[in-house]
PDB file of C-alpha atoms and ligand atoms in Angstrom:
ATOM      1  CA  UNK A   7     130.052 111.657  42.668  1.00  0.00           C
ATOM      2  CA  UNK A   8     126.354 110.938  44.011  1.00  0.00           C
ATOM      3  CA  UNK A   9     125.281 109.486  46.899  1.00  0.00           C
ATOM      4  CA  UNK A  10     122.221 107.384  46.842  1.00  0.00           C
ATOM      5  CA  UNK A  11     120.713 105.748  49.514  1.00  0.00           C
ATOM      6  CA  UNK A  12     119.653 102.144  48.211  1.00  0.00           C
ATOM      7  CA  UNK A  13     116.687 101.121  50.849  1.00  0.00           C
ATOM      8  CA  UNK A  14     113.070 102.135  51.543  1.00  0.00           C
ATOM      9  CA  UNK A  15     113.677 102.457  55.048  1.00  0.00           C
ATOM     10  CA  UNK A  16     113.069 106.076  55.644  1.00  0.00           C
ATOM     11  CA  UNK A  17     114.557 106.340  58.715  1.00  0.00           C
ATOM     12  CA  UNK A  18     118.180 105.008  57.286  1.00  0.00           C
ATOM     13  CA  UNK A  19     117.649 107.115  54.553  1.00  0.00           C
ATOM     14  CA  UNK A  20     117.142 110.621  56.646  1.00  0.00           C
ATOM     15  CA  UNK A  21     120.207 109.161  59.263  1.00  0.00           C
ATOM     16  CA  UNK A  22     122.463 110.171  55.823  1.00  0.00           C
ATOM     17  CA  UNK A  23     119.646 112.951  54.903  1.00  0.00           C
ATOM     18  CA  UNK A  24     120.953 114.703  57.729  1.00  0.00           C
ATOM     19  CA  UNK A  25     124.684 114.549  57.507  1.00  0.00           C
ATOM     20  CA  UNK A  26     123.823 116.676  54.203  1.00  0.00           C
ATOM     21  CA  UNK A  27     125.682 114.081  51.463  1.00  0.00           C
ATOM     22  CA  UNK A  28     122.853 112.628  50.291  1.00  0.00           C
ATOM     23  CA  UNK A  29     121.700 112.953  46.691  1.00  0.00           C
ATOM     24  CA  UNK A  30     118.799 110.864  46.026  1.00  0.00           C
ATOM     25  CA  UNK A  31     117.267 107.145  46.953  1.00  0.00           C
ATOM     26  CA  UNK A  32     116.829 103.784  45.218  1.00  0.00           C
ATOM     27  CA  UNK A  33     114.317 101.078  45.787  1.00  0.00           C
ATOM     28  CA  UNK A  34     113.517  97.409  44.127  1.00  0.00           C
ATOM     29  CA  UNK A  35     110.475  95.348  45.001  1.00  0.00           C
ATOM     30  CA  UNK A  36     112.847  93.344  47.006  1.00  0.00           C
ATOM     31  CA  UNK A  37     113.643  96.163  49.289  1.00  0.00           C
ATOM     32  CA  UNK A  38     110.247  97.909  49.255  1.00  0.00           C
ATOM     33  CA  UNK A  39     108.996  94.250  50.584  1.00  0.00           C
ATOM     34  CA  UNK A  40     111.469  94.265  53.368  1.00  0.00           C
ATOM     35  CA  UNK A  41     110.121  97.430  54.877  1.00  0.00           C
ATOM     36  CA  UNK A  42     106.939  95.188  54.357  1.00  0.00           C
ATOM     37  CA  UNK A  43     105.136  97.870  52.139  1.00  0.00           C
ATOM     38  CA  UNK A  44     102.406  95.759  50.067  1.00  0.00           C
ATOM     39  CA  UNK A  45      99.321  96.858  48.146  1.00  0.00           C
ATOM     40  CA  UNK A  46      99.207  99.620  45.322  1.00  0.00           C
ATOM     41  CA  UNK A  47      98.376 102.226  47.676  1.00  0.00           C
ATOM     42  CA  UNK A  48     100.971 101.949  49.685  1.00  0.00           C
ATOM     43  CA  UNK A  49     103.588 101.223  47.653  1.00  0.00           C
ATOM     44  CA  UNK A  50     102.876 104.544  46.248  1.00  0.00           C
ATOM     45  CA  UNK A  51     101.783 106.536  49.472  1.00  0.00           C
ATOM     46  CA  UNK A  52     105.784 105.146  50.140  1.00  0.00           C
ATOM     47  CA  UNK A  53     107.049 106.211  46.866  1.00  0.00           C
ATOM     48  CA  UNK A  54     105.348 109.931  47.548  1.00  0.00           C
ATOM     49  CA  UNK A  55     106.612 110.282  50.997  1.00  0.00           C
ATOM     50  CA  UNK A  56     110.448 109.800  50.420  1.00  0.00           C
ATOM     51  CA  UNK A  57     110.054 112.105  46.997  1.00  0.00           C
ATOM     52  CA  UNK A  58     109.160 114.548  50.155  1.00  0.00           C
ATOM     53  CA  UNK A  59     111.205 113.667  52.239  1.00  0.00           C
ATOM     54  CA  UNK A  60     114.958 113.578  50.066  1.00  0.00           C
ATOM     55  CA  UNK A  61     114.995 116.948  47.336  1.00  0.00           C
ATOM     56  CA  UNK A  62     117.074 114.278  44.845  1.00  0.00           C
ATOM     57  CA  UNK A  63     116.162 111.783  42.442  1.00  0.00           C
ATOM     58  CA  UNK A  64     113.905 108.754  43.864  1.00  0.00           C
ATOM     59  CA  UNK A  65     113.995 105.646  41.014  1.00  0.00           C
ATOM     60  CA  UNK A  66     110.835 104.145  41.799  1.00  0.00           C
ATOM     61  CA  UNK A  67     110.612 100.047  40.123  1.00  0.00           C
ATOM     62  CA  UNK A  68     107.760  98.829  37.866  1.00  0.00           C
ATOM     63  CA  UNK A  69     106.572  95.401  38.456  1.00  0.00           C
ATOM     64  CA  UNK A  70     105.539  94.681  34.491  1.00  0.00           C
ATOM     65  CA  UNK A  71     107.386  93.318  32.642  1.00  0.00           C
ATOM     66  CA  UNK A  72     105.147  94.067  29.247  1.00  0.00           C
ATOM     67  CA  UNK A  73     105.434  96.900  27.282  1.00  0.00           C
ATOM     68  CA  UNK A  74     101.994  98.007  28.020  1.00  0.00           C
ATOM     69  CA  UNK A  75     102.147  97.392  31.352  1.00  0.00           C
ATOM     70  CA  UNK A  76     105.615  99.034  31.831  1.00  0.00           C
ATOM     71  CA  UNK A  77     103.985 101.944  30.643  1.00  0.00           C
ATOM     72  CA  UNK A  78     100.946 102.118  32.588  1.00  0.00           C
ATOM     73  CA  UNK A  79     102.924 102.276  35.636  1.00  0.00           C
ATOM     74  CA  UNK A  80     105.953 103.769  35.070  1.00  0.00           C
ATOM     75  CA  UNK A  81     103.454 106.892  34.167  1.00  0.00           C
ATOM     76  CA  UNK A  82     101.923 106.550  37.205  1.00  0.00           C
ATOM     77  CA  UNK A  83     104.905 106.751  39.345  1.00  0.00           C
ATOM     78  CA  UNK A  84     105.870 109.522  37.274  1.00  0.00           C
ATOM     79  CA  UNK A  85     102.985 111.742  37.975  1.00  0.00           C
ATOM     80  CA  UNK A  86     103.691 111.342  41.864  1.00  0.00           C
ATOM     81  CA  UNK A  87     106.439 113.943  41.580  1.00  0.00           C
ATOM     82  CA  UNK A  88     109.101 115.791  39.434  1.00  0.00           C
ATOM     83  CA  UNK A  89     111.942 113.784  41.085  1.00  0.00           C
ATOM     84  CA  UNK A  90     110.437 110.441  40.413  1.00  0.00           C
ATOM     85  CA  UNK A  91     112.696 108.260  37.939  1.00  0.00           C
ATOM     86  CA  UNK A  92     110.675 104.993  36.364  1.00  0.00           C
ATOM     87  CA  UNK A  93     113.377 101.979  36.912  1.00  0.00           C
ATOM     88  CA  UNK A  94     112.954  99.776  33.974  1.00  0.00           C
ATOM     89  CA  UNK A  95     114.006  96.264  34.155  1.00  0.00           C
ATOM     90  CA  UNK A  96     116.704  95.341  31.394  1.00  0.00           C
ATOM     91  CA  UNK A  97     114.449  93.332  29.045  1.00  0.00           C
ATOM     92  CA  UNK A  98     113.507  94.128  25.395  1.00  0.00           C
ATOM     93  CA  UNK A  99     109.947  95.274  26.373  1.00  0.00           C
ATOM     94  CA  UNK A 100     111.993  97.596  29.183  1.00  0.00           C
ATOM     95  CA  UNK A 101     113.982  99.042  26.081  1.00  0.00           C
ATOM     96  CA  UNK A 102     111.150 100.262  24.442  1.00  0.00           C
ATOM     97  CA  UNK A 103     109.096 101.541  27.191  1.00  0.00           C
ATOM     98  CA  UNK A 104     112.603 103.289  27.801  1.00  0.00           C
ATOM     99  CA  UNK A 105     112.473 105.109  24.252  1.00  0.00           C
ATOM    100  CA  UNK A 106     108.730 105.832  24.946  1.00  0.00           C
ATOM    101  CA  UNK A 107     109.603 107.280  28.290  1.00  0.00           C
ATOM    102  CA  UNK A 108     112.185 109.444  27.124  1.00  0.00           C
ATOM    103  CA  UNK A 109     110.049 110.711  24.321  1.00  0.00           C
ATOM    104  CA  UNK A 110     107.607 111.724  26.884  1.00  0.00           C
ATOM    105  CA  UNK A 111     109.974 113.284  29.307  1.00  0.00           C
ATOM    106  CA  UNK A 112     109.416 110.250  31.596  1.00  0.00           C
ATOM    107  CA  UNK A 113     113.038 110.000  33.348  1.00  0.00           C
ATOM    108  CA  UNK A 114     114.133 106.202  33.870  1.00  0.00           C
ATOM    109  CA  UNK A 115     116.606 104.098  35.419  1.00  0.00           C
ATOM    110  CA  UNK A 116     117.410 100.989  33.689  1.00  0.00           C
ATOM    111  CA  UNK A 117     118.212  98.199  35.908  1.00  0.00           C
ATOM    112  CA  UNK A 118     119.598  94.380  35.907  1.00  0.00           C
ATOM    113  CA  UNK A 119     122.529  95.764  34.339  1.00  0.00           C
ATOM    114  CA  UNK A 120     125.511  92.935  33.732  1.00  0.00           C
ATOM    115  CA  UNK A 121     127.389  93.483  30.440  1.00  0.00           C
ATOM    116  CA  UNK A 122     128.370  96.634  28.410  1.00  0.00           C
ATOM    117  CA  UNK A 123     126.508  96.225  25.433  1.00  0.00           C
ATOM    118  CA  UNK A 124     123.142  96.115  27.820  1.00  0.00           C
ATOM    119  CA  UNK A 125     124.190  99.558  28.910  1.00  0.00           C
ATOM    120  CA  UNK A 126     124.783 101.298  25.334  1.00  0.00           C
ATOM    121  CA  UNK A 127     121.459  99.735  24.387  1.00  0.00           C
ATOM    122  CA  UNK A 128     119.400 101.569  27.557  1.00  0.00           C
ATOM    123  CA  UNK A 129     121.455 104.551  26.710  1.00  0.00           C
ATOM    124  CA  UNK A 130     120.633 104.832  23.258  1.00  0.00           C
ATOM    125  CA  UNK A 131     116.898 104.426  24.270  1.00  0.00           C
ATOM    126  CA  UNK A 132     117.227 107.522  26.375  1.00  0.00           C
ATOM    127  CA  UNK A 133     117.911 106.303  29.922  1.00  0.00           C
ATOM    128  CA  UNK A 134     118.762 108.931  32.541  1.00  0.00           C
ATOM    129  CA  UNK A 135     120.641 105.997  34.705  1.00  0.00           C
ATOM    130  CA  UNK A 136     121.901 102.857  34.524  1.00  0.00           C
ATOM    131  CA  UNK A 137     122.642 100.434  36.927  1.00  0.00           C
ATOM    132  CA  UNK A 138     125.228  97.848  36.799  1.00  0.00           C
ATOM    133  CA  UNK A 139     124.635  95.714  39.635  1.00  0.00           C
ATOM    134  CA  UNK A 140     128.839  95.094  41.010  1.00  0.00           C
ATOM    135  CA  UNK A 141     128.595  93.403  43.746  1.00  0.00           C
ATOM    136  CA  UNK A 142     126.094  90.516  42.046  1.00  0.00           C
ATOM    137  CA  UNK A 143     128.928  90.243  39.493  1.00  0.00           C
ATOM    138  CA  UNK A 144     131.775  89.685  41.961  1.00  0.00           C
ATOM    139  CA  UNK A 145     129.622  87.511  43.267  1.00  0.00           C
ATOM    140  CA  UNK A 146     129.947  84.512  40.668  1.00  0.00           C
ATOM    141  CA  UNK A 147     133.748  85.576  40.340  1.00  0.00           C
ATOM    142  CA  UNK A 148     133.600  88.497  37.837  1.00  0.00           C
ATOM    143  CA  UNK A 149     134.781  91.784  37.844  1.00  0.00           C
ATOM    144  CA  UNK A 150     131.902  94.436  38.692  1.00  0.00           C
ATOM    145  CA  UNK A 151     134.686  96.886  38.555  1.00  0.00           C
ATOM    146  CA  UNK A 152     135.608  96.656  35.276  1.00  0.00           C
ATOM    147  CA  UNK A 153     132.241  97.016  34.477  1.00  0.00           C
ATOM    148  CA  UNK A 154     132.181 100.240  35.813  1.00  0.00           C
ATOM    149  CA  UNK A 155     135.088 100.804  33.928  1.00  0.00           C
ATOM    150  CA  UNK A 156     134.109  99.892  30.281  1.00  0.00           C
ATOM    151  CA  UNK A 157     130.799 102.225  30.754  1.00  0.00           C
ATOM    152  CA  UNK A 158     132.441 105.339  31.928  1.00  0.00           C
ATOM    153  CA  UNK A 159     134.450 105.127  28.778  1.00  0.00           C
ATOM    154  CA  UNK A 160     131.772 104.137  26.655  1.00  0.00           C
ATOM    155  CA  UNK A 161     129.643 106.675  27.329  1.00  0.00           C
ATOM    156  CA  UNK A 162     132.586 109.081  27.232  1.00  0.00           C
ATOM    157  CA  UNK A 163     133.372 108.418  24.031  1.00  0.00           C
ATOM    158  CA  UNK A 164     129.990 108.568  22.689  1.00  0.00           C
ATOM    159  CA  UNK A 165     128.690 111.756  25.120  1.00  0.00           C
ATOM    160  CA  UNK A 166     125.708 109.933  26.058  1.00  0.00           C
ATOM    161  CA  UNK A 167     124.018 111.908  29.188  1.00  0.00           C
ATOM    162  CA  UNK A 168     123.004 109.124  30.668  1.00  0.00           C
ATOM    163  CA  UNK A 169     124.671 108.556  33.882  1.00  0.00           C
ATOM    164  CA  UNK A 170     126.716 105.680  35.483  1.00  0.00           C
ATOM    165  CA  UNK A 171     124.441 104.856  38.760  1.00  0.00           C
ATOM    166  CA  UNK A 172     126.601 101.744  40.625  1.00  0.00           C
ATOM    167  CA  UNK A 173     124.650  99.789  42.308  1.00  0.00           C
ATOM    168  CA  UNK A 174     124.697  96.370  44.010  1.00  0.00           C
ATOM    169  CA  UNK A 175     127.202  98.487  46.246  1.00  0.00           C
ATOM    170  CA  UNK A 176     128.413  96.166  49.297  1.00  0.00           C
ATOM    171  CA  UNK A 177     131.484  97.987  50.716  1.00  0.00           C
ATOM    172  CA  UNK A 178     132.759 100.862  51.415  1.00  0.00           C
ATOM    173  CA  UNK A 179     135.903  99.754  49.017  1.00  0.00           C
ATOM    174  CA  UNK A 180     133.487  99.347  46.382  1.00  0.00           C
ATOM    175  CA  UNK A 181     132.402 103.344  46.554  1.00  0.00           C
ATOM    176  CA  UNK A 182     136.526 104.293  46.333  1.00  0.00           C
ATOM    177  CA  UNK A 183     136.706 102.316  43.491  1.00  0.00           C
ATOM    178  CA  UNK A 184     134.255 103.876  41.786  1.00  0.00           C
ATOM    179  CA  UNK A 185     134.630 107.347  42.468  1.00  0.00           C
ATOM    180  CA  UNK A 186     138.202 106.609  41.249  1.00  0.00           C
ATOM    181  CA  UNK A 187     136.432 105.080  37.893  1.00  0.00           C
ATOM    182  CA  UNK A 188     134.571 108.151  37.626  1.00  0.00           C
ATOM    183  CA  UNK A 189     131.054 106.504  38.139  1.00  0.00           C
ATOM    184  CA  UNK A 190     128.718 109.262  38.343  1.00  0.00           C
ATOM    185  CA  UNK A 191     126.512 107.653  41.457  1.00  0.00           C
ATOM    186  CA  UNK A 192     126.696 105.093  43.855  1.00  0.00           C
ATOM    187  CA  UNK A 193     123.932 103.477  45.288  1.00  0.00           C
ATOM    188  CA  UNK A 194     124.171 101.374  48.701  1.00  0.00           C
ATOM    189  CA  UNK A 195     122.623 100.906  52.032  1.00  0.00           C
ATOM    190  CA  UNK A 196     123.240 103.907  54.370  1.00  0.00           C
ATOM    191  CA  UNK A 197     125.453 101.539  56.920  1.00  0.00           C
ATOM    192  CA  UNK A 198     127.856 101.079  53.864  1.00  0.00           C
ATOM    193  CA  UNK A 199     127.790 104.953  53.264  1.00  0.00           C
ATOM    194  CA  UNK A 200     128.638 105.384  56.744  1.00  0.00           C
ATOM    195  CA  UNK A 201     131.047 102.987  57.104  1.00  0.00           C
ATOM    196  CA  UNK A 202     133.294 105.695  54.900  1.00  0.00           C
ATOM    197  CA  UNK A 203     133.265 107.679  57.806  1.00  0.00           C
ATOM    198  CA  UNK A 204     135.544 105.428  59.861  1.00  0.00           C
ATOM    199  CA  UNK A 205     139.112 104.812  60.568  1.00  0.00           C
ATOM    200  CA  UNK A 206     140.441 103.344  63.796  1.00  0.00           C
ATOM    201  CA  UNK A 207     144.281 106.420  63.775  1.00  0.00           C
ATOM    202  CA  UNK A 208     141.132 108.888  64.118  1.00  0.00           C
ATOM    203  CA  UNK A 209     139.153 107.838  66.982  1.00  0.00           C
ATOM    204  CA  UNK A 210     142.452 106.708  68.511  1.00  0.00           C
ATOM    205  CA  UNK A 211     143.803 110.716  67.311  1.00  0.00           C
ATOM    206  CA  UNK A 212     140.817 112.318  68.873  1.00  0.00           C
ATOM    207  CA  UNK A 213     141.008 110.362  71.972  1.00  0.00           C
ATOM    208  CA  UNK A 214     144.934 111.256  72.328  1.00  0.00           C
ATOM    209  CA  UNK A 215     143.846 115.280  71.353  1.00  0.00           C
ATOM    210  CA  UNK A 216     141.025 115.200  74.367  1.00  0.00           C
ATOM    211  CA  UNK A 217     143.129 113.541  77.066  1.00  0.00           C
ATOM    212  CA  UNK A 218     145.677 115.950  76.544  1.00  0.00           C
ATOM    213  CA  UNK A 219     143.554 118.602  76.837  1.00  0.00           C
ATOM    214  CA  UNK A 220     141.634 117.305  79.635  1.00  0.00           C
ATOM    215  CA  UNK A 221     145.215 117.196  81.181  1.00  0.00           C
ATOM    216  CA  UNK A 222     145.847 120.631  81.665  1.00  0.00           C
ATOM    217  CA  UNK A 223     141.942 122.067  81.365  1.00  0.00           C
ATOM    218  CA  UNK A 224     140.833 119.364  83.882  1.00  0.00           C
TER     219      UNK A 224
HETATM  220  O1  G3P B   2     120.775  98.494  43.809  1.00  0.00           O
HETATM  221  C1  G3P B   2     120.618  97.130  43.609  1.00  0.00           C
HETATM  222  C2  G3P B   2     120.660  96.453  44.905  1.00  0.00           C
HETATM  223  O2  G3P B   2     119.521  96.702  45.663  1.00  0.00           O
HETATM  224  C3  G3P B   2     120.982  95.012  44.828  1.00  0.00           C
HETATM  225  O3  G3P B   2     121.907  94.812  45.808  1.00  0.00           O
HETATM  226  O4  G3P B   2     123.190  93.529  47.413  1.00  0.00           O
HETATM  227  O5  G3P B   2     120.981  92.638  46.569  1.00  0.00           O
HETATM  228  O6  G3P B   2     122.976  92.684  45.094  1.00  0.00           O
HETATM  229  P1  G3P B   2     122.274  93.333  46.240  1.00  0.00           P
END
């Protein structure tokens, strides 16, 4: 399973860089704004940086939400960089920009993903990723699991390509879950990635192993 970091912060992002488990990034205006990156330029000077930066795939968002428009920009985040990905939102003029996309090569990430039948649809356009958002689903007391669920096995059956990207990732519980689900990525913010990391029997373990050693070695 991928690892994606789901922030613009770059210095979260290379704290997980580093450990050498990280397999790409993903950003939404929402989170580009809290790094409080604003203006065209910019947004793109950021969107060029971490495609330096991370060697994986970076989903960068459009703001249109008309076909042209969609268009116009997703091909301009394209040409940034090989490992760009153009995140669609999931609305009809997203679907076809999708299909144009994958005619062109453009990769894309279709986003605002709640129900199955949303997901076979950005599949059968040609979408690289999709991204069911789980946690935003458990949040008005549905399952974001068995989300995950249904479109692993859809997309078995079928043998679309495009992959299962998790997203609206909370805690670490979610990320077992869906490795056991066989999502192919989750994305969530690095402190939830890290959080994996911990369990209280091995810090109390590794204190026990160095105070015996300190013991007898002084
Ligand atoms: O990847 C989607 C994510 O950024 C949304 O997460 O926690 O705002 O639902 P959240």
């Amino acid at each position: 399973m991928k690892f994606f970091a789901d922030t613009a912060n770059l210095n979260q992002i290379l704290e997980v860089h580093a450990l050498g488990i990280l397999d790409g990034v993903t950003t939404n205006p929402s989170l580009m704004a809290k790094e409080g990156i604003k203006g065209e330029e910019a947004i793109l000077a950021h969107y060029a940086l971490l495609a330096k930066e991370i060697p994986g795939d970076i989903s960068a968002e459009v703001i249109a939400t008309d076909y042209e428009g969609i268009m116009k920009e997703g091909r301009r985040l394209a040409k940034i960089s090989d490992n760009i990905v153009v995140k669609v939102p999931m609305i009809k003029d997203g679907i076809k920009a999708i299909s144009s996309f994958t005619a062109e090569g453009i990769r894309t990430n279709c986003t605002l993903i709640f129900s199955p039948g949303q997901a076979l649809i950005a599949a059968k356009a040609g979408a690289s990723y999709v991204s069911p958002f789980i946690g935003r689903i458990d949040d008005i007391a549905g399952d974001g699991m068995n989300l995950i669920s249904q479109l692993v096995n859809i997309f078995t059956n079928y043998g679309f390509g495009t992959e299962v990207l998790a997203a609206s990732v909370r805690h670490p519980l979610h990320i077992v879950q869906c490795a056991e689900l066989g999502a192919d990525v989750v994305t969530c913010p690095p402190s939830v990635i890290l959080q994996l990391l911990q369990h209280p029997l091995t810090d109390i373990g590794l204190e026990k192993f160095l105070a015996d050693h300190k013991k007898l070695n002084g």
